[in-house]
Amino acid sequence: MSTAVAAGGRYFLAVFAIGFALGTLRVLFVAPRLGESTAVLLELPLMLAAAWLVCGHLLRRRPLPCLGERALMGATAFALLMLAEAALSLLLFDRSLAEHLALYAETPQLLGLAGQVLFGLFPLVRGHR
């Protein structure tokens, strides 16, 4: 397995674990009180800050000097995140894949997707010196 793919897997796992914890708090406590869009807007900066820090830590420990390697790290992490999100939607919420994809037409999911795209791009930015 390439170093970049392994780094993408580690990046995904760390940020997904943080996101799972924060997402649980958002869904159970914040969204019922403030609405789903507001809850996502409150969670998003925390998630992006966590992803930024995790990405920086991983790239300091095992630098990926080549732009292509950092792009592969981000693409791997993003793909794994999208697959995990779809799997949770299908398994935990009993949605079809079409129903899951249709959610991206709604504001909270679009905000989340924007954050996920940034998450995937962070290795490109963090690895640049």
PDB file of C-alpha atoms in Angstrom:
ATOM      1  CA  MET A   1       0.000   0.000   0.000  1.00  0.00           C
ATOM      2  CA  SER A   2       1.393   3.401  -0.861  1.00  0.00           C
ATOM      3  CA  THR A   3       2.380   5.796   1.881  1.00  0.00           C
ATOM      4  CA  ALA A   4      -0.120   8.375   0.602  1.00  0.00           C
ATOM      5  CA  VAL A   5      -3.033   5.906   0.679  1.00  0.00           C
ATOM      6  CA  ALA A   6      -2.070   4.803   4.200  1.00  0.00           C
ATOM      7  CA  ALA A   7      -1.856   8.451   5.290  1.00  0.00           C
ATOM      8  CA  GLY A   8      -5.295   9.062   3.786  1.00  0.00           C
ATOM      9  CA  GLY A   9      -6.659   6.106   5.751  1.00  0.00           C
ATOM     10  CA  ARG A  10      -5.195   7.403   9.001  1.00  0.00           C
ATOM     11  CA  TYR A  11      -6.465  10.906   8.268  1.00  0.00           C
ATOM     12  CA  PHE A  12      -9.964   9.568   7.569  1.00  0.00           C
ATOM     13  CA  LEU A  13     -10.048   7.374  10.698  1.00  0.00           C
ATOM     14  CA  ALA A  14      -8.958  10.143  13.062  1.00  0.00           C
ATOM     15  CA  VAL A  15     -11.300  12.779  11.663  1.00  0.00           C
ATOM     16  CA  PHE A  16     -14.199  10.325  11.292  1.00  0.00           C
ATOM     17  CA  ALA A  17     -13.909   9.377  14.979  1.00  0.00           C
ATOM     18  CA  ILE A  18     -14.019  13.042  15.992  1.00  0.00           C
ATOM     19  CA  GLY A  19     -16.890  13.667  13.585  1.00  0.00           C
ATOM     20  CA  PHE A  20     -18.850  10.701  14.877  1.00  0.00           C
ATOM     21  CA  ALA A  21     -18.610  12.040  18.434  1.00  0.00           C
ATOM     22  CA  LEU A  22     -19.461  15.626  17.488  1.00  0.00           C
ATOM     23  CA  GLY A  23     -22.202  14.477  15.103  1.00  0.00           C
ATOM     24  CA  THR A  24     -23.834  12.458  17.853  1.00  0.00           C
ATOM     25  CA  LEU A  25     -23.872  15.526  20.117  1.00  0.00           C
ATOM     26  CA  ARG A  26     -25.190  17.666  17.258  1.00  0.00           C
ATOM     27  CA  VAL A  27     -28.042  15.280  16.407  1.00  0.00           C
ATOM     28  CA  LEU A  28     -29.070  14.492  19.993  1.00  0.00           C
ATOM     29  CA  PHE A  29     -28.671  17.851  21.713  1.00  0.00           C
ATOM     30  CA  VAL A  30     -28.054  20.814  19.408  1.00  0.00           C
ATOM     31  CA  ALA A  31     -30.279  20.173  16.369  1.00  0.00           C
ATOM     32  CA  PRO A  32     -33.488  19.611  18.364  1.00  0.00           C
ATOM     33  CA  ARG A  33     -32.993  22.976  20.066  1.00  0.00           C
ATOM     34  CA  LEU A  34     -31.558  25.135  17.277  1.00  0.00           C
ATOM     35  CA  GLY A  35     -32.457  23.352  14.050  1.00  0.00           C
ATOM     36  CA  GLU A  36     -30.343  21.157  11.827  1.00  0.00           C
ATOM     37  CA  SER A  37     -28.766  23.911   9.702  1.00  0.00           C
ATOM     38  CA  THR A  38     -27.699  25.952  12.721  1.00  0.00           C
ATOM     39  CA  ALA A  39     -26.348  22.850  14.410  1.00  0.00           C
ATOM     40  CA  VAL A  40     -24.256  22.022  11.330  1.00  0.00           C
ATOM     41  CA  LEU A  41     -23.001  25.616  11.157  1.00  0.00           C
ATOM     42  CA  LEU A  42     -21.869  25.347  14.778  1.00  0.00           C
ATOM     43  CA  GLU A  43     -20.215  21.955  14.283  1.00  0.00           C
ATOM     44  CA  LEU A  44     -18.501  22.715  10.976  1.00  0.00           C
ATOM     45  CA  PRO A  45     -15.743  25.051  12.277  1.00  0.00           C
ATOM     46  CA  LEU A  46     -14.891  22.543  15.011  1.00  0.00           C
ATOM     47  CA  MET A  47     -14.647  19.722  12.498  1.00  0.00           C
ATOM     48  CA  LEU A  48     -12.553  21.769  10.085  1.00  0.00           C
ATOM     49  CA  ALA A  49     -10.208  22.833  12.883  1.00  0.00           C
ATOM     50  CA  ALA A  50      -9.842  19.217  13.992  1.00  0.00           C
ATOM     51  CA  ALA A  51      -9.186  18.062  10.407  1.00  0.00           C
ATOM     52  CA  TRP A  52      -6.617  20.833   9.922  1.00  0.00           C
ATOM     53  CA  LEU A  53      -4.759  19.817  13.091  1.00  0.00           C
ATOM     54  CA  VAL A  54      -4.908  16.082  12.368  1.00  0.00           C
ATOM     55  CA  CYS A  55      -3.722  16.622   8.803  1.00  0.00           C
ATOM     56  CA  GLY A  56      -0.812  18.784   9.963  1.00  0.00           C
ATOM     57  CA  HIS A  57       0.186  16.248  12.603  1.00  0.00           C
ATOM     58  CA  LEU A  58       0.171  13.375  10.105  1.00  0.00           C
ATOM     59  CA  LEU A  59       2.179  15.321   7.536  1.00  0.00           C
ATOM     60  CA  ARG A  60       4.761  16.360  10.133  1.00  0.00           C
ATOM     61  CA  ARG A  61       5.227  12.745  11.228  1.00  0.00           C
ATOM     62  CA  ARG A  62       5.430  11.368   7.676  1.00  0.00           C
ATOM     63  CA  PRO A  63       5.906  14.164   5.140  1.00  0.00           C
ATOM     64  CA  LEU A  64       4.591  13.705   1.626  1.00  0.00           C
ATOM     65  CA  PRO A  65       6.746  16.099  -0.378  1.00  0.00           C
ATOM     66  CA  CYS A  66       5.113  15.428  -3.738  1.00  0.00           C
ATOM     67  CA  LEU A  67       1.899  17.276  -4.601  1.00  0.00           C
ATOM     68  CA  GLY A  68       0.515  14.104  -6.176  1.00  0.00           C
ATOM     69  CA  GLU A  69       1.069  12.146  -2.959  1.00  0.00           C
ATOM     70  CA  ARG A  70      -0.750  14.779  -0.906  1.00  0.00           C
ATOM     71  CA  ALA A  71      -3.580  14.818  -3.464  1.00  0.00           C
ATOM     72  CA  LEU A  72      -3.829  11.027  -3.172  1.00  0.00           C
ATOM     73  CA  MET A  73      -3.902  11.300   0.628  1.00  0.00           C
ATOM     74  CA  GLY A  74      -6.777  13.792   0.469  1.00  0.00           C
ATOM     75  CA  ALA A  75      -8.657  11.868  -2.228  1.00  0.00           C
ATOM     76  CA  THR A  76      -8.332   8.628  -0.263  1.00  0.00           C
ATOM     77  CA  ALA A  77      -9.577  10.249   2.936  1.00  0.00           C
ATOM     78  CA  PHE A  78     -12.455  11.962   1.105  1.00  0.00           C
ATOM     79  CA  ALA A  79     -13.518   8.757  -0.674  1.00  0.00           C
ATOM     80  CA  LEU A  80     -13.439   6.786   2.574  1.00  0.00           C
ATOM     81  CA  LEU A  81     -15.462   9.495   4.302  1.00  0.00           C
ATOM     82  CA  MET A  82     -18.110   9.522   1.577  1.00  0.00           C
ATOM     83  CA  LEU A  83     -18.338   5.719   1.680  1.00  0.00           C
ATOM     84  CA  ALA A  84     -18.629   5.724   5.482  1.00  0.00           C
ATOM     85  CA  GLU A  85     -21.336   8.402   5.392  1.00  0.00           C
ATOM     86  CA  ALA A  86     -23.308   6.433   2.817  1.00  0.00           C
ATOM     87  CA  ALA A  87     -22.903   3.207   4.802  1.00  0.00           C
ATOM     88  CA  LEU A  88     -24.138   4.860   8.003  1.00  0.00           C
ATOM     89  CA  SER A  89     -27.074   6.391   6.163  1.00  0.00           C
ATOM     90  CA  LEU A  90     -28.056   3.030   4.687  1.00  0.00           C
ATOM     91  CA  LEU A  91     -27.421   0.893   7.766  1.00  0.00           C
ATOM     92  CA  LEU A  92     -28.411   3.163  10.665  1.00  0.00           C
ATOM     93  CA  PHE A  93     -31.174   5.168   9.027  1.00  0.00           C
ATOM     94  CA  ASP A  94     -32.442   2.487   6.628  1.00  0.00           C
ATOM     95  CA  ARG A  95     -32.203   4.759   3.574  1.00  0.00           C
ATOM     96  CA  SER A  96     -31.645   3.649   0.026  1.00  0.00           C
ATOM     97  CA  LEU A  97     -28.598   4.989  -1.792  1.00  0.00           C
ATOM     98  CA  ALA A  98     -30.894   7.230  -3.854  1.00  0.00           C
ATOM     99  CA  GLU A  99     -32.460   8.621  -0.662  1.00  0.00           C
ATOM    100  CA  HIS A 100     -29.009   9.235   0.802  1.00  0.00           C
ATOM    101  CA  LEU A 101     -27.842  11.079  -2.312  1.00  0.00           C
ATOM    102  CA  ALA A 102     -31.070  13.126  -2.403  1.00  0.00           C
ATOM    103  CA  LEU A 103     -30.174  14.517   1.030  1.00  0.00           C
ATOM    104  CA  TYR A 104     -27.378  16.550  -0.588  1.00  0.00           C
ATOM    105  CA  ALA A 105     -30.067  18.830  -2.042  1.00  0.00           C
ATOM    106  CA  GLU A 106     -30.804  20.060   1.500  1.00  0.00           C
ATOM    107  CA  THR A 107     -28.918  22.904   3.169  1.00  0.00           C
ATOM    108  CA  PRO A 108     -27.444  21.018   6.164  1.00  0.00           C
ATOM    109  CA  GLN A 109     -26.055  18.255   3.950  1.00  0.00           C
ATOM    110  CA  LEU A 110     -24.690  20.765   1.431  1.00  0.00           C
ATOM    111  CA  LEU A 111     -22.885  22.569   4.257  1.00  0.00           C
ATOM    112  CA  GLY A 112     -21.493  19.264   5.442  1.00  0.00           C
ATOM    113  CA  LEU A 113     -20.399  18.347   1.922  1.00  0.00           C
ATOM    114  CA  ALA A 114     -18.574  21.676   1.582  1.00  0.00           C
ATOM    115  CA  GLY A 115     -16.721  20.869   4.801  1.00  0.00           C
ATOM    116  CA  GLN A 116     -15.920  17.383   3.537  1.00  0.00           C
ATOM    117  CA  VAL A 117     -14.460  18.798   0.322  1.00  0.00           C
ATOM    118  CA  LEU A 118     -12.258  21.143   2.377  1.00  0.00           C
ATOM    119  CA  PHE A 119     -11.216  18.166   4.518  1.00  0.00           C
ATOM    120  CA  GLY A 120     -10.105  16.408   1.334  1.00  0.00           C
ATOM    121  CA  LEU A 121      -8.152  19.457   0.171  1.00  0.00           C
ATOM    122  CA  PHE A 122      -6.314  20.106   3.450  1.00  0.00           C
ATOM    123  CA  PRO A 123      -3.398  17.754   2.646  1.00  0.00           C
ATOM    124  CA  LEU A 124      -2.634  19.861  -0.430  1.00  0.00           C
ATOM    125  CA  VAL A 125      -2.529  23.053   1.613  1.00  0.00           C
ATOM    126  CA  ARG A 126      -0.893  21.664   4.772  1.00  0.00           C
ATOM    127  CA  GLY A 127       1.883  19.933   2.890  1.00  0.00           C
ATOM    128  CA  HIS A 128       2.887  23.018   0.919  1.00  0.00           C
ATOM    129  CA  ARG A 129       5.944  24.800   2.266  1.00  0.00           C
TER     130      ARG A 129
END
